[in-house]
Amino acid sequence: MTSRSVNATAMSLLGFLHEGPMTGWDLVATAQRRIGNFWSVTQSQVYRELSSMAQLGFVEAGEVGARDARPYSITDAGRAAFREWLASEPGNPTIRFPLLLTVLFGRYLPDERLRAFLDEHRAVHARAMDRYEDVLAKMISGEQPSDKYAIAVVQFGMAYERALLDWFTNAAPALTEDSATD
Amino acid sequence: MTSRSVNATAMSLLGFLHEGPMTGWDLVATAQRRIGNFWSVTQSQVYRELSSMAQLGFVEAGEVGARDARPYSITDAGRAAFREWLASEPGNPTIRFPLLLTVLFGRYLPDERLRAFLDEHRAVHARAMDRYEDVLAKMISGEQPSDKYAIAVVQFGMAYERALLDWFTNAAPALTEDSATD
DNA sequence: TGGTACATGTAACATGTTACATGATTAG
DNA sequence: CTAATCATGTAACATGTTACATGTACCA
């Protein structure tokens, strides 16, 4: 099975361009809002991919509007590339979790320090969970435009954050208990 | 708050070298086994980081043994760099989940295709969960050497996989139900 | 003696991050 | 008039992936 190799970031931009022409700036905002929780997208990258896709003929720049805004639209070639990519096997997820490196090497770190890191990060994830709850409520109420796919993605985020919070509650505390046991 | 910038991969190698001298080859295997589930490490990178850290004076190469094996040991400077890194704020996690891109753009993909992807990936994660259960059992029984930190890391992996499996069970099926509703 | 595991490394490329530079437009 | 937001882009660097090239030692 041929696994995906083509730039998924670029292909995602094509996905968003199905909804209409957008500037690089719009695409950055759109991507960060809609896939930013599980796919990193930076401004630099977006402009880079747009130029490269323009060269490939997947997008084309329209007339510059106010503030030099250059709206890109997707071409037929772009739609074809997108569909081919979308139908190809999605690769396995990768996660990079710096906190777990800290935990794994916890024996080289004072307990208070480790505990402080764990507390901070638990708070970060609690906030993330709150945000997801808001977003989901707005999607279900219709206040925020969405479809079943977008909802499933948010539910994924919530399942993920819930898992982390469970771990912070159930497993992490044992790491910094002030018992003498090792 | 200064977040981590220094190469976490390199620093992790230093972490493992605390346990004794190792060759690049050993380090690849060790890193993949112990942090590979939440931190990608390739052979190429390991050799690259070892040369660069040798230049920085964080590691030094010992005498070549059988099969050109070049064992590296950590220096005092390396230990200092490691400790400084370990005590610095771990950055937030990043996840890259290609399947969620597929899901988000699910409206452009035939239902059967999406369902096939979801099924395959659910199986992948079910297997990952099984492996974690084995590893945890061996760690707890003492068959596999471990400490409370390594155990917490495995528990994290399990919480994560459990969340994914829950999502596959509870949320994903709605995406490909053959109702006419959208 | 032939296959597998051990062992090191390079080359080329893809992707991602940070920082900077520049300017237009709008809202208060 | 000034701060915030919109808007584009480059430079430099860091990190990560894939593929290749090469050779050694062990074991069946």
Coordinates of N, CA, C and O (backbone and C1' of nucleotides) in Angstrom, one line a residue, chain D:
Chain D
dC1 P -1.7 64.3 12.1 O5' -1.0 63.6 13.4 C5' -1.7 63.6 14.7 C4' -1.9 62.2 15.2 C3' -0.8 61.3 14.6 O3' -0.5 60.3 15.7 C1' -2.9 60.4 14.2
dT2 P 0.9 60.3 16.3 O5' 0.6 59.0 17.3 C5' -0.6 58.8 17.9 C4' -1.1 57.3 17.8 C3' 0.0 56.3 17.3 O3' -0.3 55.1 18.1 C1' -1.8 56.1 15.9
dA3 P 0.8 54.5 19.0 O5' 0.1 53.2 19.4 C5' -1.3 53.2 20.0 C4' -2.1 52.1 19.3 C3' -1.4 50.8 19.2 O3' -2.3 49.8 19.8 C1' -2.4 51.4 17.1
dA4 P -1.8 48.3 19.9 O5' -2.8 47.6 18.9 C5' -4.2 47.9 18.9 C4' -4.9 47.3 17.7 C3' -4.5 45.8 17.4 O3' -5.7 45.1 17.2 C1' -4.1 47.2 15.5
dT5 P -5.6 43.5 17.0 O5' -5.8 43.4 15.4 C5' -6.9 44.1 14.8 C4' -6.7 44.0 13.3 C3' -6.4 42.6 12.8 O3' -7.3 42.3 11.8 C1' -5.0 44.3 11.8
dC6 P -7.4 41.0 11.0 O5' -6.8 41.4 9.6 C5' -7.4 42.5 8.8 C4' -6.6 42.8 7.6 C3' -6.3 41.6 6.7 O3' -6.6 41.9 5.4 C1' -4.3 42.9 7.2
dA7 P -6.7 40.8 4.3 O5' -5.1 40.6 4.0 C5' -4.5 41.5 3.0 C4' -3.0 41.2 3.0 C3' -2.5 39.8 2.9 O3' -2.6 39.4 1.5 C1' -1.0 41.3 3.9
dT8 P -1.9 38.0 1.1 O5' -0.4 38.4 1.0 C5' 0.0 39.5 0.1 C4' 1.5 39.7 0.1 C3' 2.2 38.4 -0.3 O3' 3.0 38.6 -1.5 C1' 3.2 39.5 1.6
dG9 P 3.5 37.4 -2.3 O5' 4.9 37.1 -1.5 C5' 5.9 38.1 -1.8 C4' 6.9 38.0 -0.7 C3' 7.8 36.8 -0.6 O3' 8.7 36.9 -1.6 C1' 7.5 37.9 1.5
dT10 P 9.9 35.7 -1.7 O5' 11.0 36.2 -0.6 C5' 11.5 37.5 -0.7 C4' 12.6 37.6 0.4 C3' 13.6 36.5 0.2 O3' 14.9 37.1 0.3 C1' 12.7 36.4 2.4
dA11 P 16.2 36.3 0.1 O5' 16.7 35.9 1.6 C5' 16.6 37.0 2.6 C4' 17.3 36.5 3.8 C3' 18.4 35.4 3.5 O3' 19.5 35.7 4.4 C1' 16.7 34.5 5.0
dA12 P 20.8 34.7 4.3 O5' 20.6 33.9 5.6 C5' 20.1 34.5 6.8 C4' 20.0 33.5 7.9 C3' 20.9 32.3 7.7 O3' 21.5 32.1 9.0 C1' 18.7 31.5 7.8
dC13 P 22.6 30.9 9.2 O5' 21.8 29.9 10.0 C5' 20.8 30.4 11.0 C4' 19.8 29.3 11.3 C3' 20.5 27.9 11.5 O3' 20.1 27.6 12.9 C1' 18.5 27.7 10.2
dA14 P 20.8 26.4 13.6 O5' 19.5 25.5 13.7 C5' 18.3 26.0 14.2 C4' 17.3 24.9 14.2 C3' 17.9 23.5 14.6 O3' 17.0 23.0 15.5 C1' 16.9 23.3 12.4
dT15 P 17.1 21.6 16.2 O5' 16.3 20.7 15.3 C5' 14.9 21.0 15.1 C4' 14.4 20.0 14.0 C3' 14.8 18.6 14.3 O3' 13.5 18.0 14.5 C1' 15.0 19.1 12.0
dG16 P 13.4 16.4 15.0 O5' 13.1 15.8 13.6 C5' 12.0 16.3 12.8 C4' 11.9 15.5 11.5 C3' 12.2 14.0 11.6 O3' 11.1 13.4 11.1 C1' 13.5 15.0 9.9
dT17 P 11.1 11.8 10.9 O5' 11.5 11.7 9.4 C5' 10.7 12.3 8.4 C4' 11.0 11.8 7.0 C3' 11.2 10.2 7.0 O3' 10.4 9.8 5.9 C1' 13.1 11.3 6.1
dT18 P 10.3 8.2 5.6 O5' 11.3 8.0 4.3 C5' 11.4 9.1 3.4 C4' 12.3 8.7 2.3 C3' 12.5 7.1 2.1 O3' 12.3 6.9 0.7 C1' 14.6 8.2 2.4
dA19 P 12.5 5.3 0.2 O5' 14.0 5.4 -0.4 C5' 14.5 6.6 -1.0 C4' 15.9 6.4 -1.3 C3' 16.4 5.0 -1.6 O3' 17.0 5.0 -2.8 C1' 17.8 6.1 0.0
dC20 P 17.6 3.6 -3.5 O5' 19.1 3.7 -3.1 C5' 19.8 4.9 -3.6 C4' 21.2 5.0 -2.8 C3' 22.1 3.8 -3.0 O3' 23.2 4.2 -3.8 C1' 22.1 4.5 -0.8
dA21 P 24.1 3.1 -4.5 O5' 25.3 3.0 -3.4 C5' 25.9 4.2 -3.0 C4' 27.0 3.9 -2.0 C3' 27.6 2.5 -2.3 O3' 29.0 2.7 -2.4 C1' 26.9 2.7 0.0
dT22 P 29.9 1.4 -2.8 O5' 30.4 0.9 -1.4 C5' 30.9 1.9 -0.4 C4' 31.1 1.2 0.9 C3' 31.6 -0.2 0.7 O3' 33.0 -0.3 1.0 C1' 30.0 0.0 2.5
dG23 P 33.9 -1.7 0.7 O5' 33.8 -2.4 2.1 C5' 34.3 -1.8 3.2 C4' 33.8 -2.5 4.4 C3' 34.0 -4.0 4.5 O3' 35.1 -4.2 5.4 C1' 31.9 -3.4 5.3
dT24 P 35.4 -5.7 5.9 O5' 34.5 -5.8 7.3 C5' 34.7 -4.8 8.3 C4' 34.1 -5.4 9.6 C3' 34.6 -6.8 9.9 O3' 34.8 -6.8 11.4 C1' 32.3 -6.9 9.6
dA25 P 35.5 -8.0 12.1 O5' 34.3 -8.9 12.6 C5' 33.5 -8.4 13.6 C4' 32.3 -9.3 13.8 C3' 32.7 -10.8 14.1 O3' 32.0 -11.1 15.3 C1' 31.1 -10.7 12.4
dC26 P 32.3 -12.3 16.2 O5' 31.0 -13.1 16.1 C5' 29.8 -12.5 16.4 C4' 28.6 -13.3 15.8 C3' 28.6 -14.8 16.1 O3' 27.4 -15.0 16.8 C1' 28.3 -14.4 13.8
dC27 P 27.2 -16.4 17.6 O5' 26.1 -17.2 16.7 C5' 25.1 -16.5 16.0 C4' 24.5 -17.4 15.0 C3' 24.6 -18.9 15.3 O3' 23.5 -19.6 14.8 C1' 25.6 -18.6 13.2
dA28 P 22.5 -20.4 15.6 O5' 21.8 -21.3 14.5 C5' 21.2 -20.7 13.4 C4' 21.5 -21.5 12.1 C3' 21.5 -23.0 12.4 O3' 20.5 -23.6 11.6 C1' 23.4 -22.3 11.0

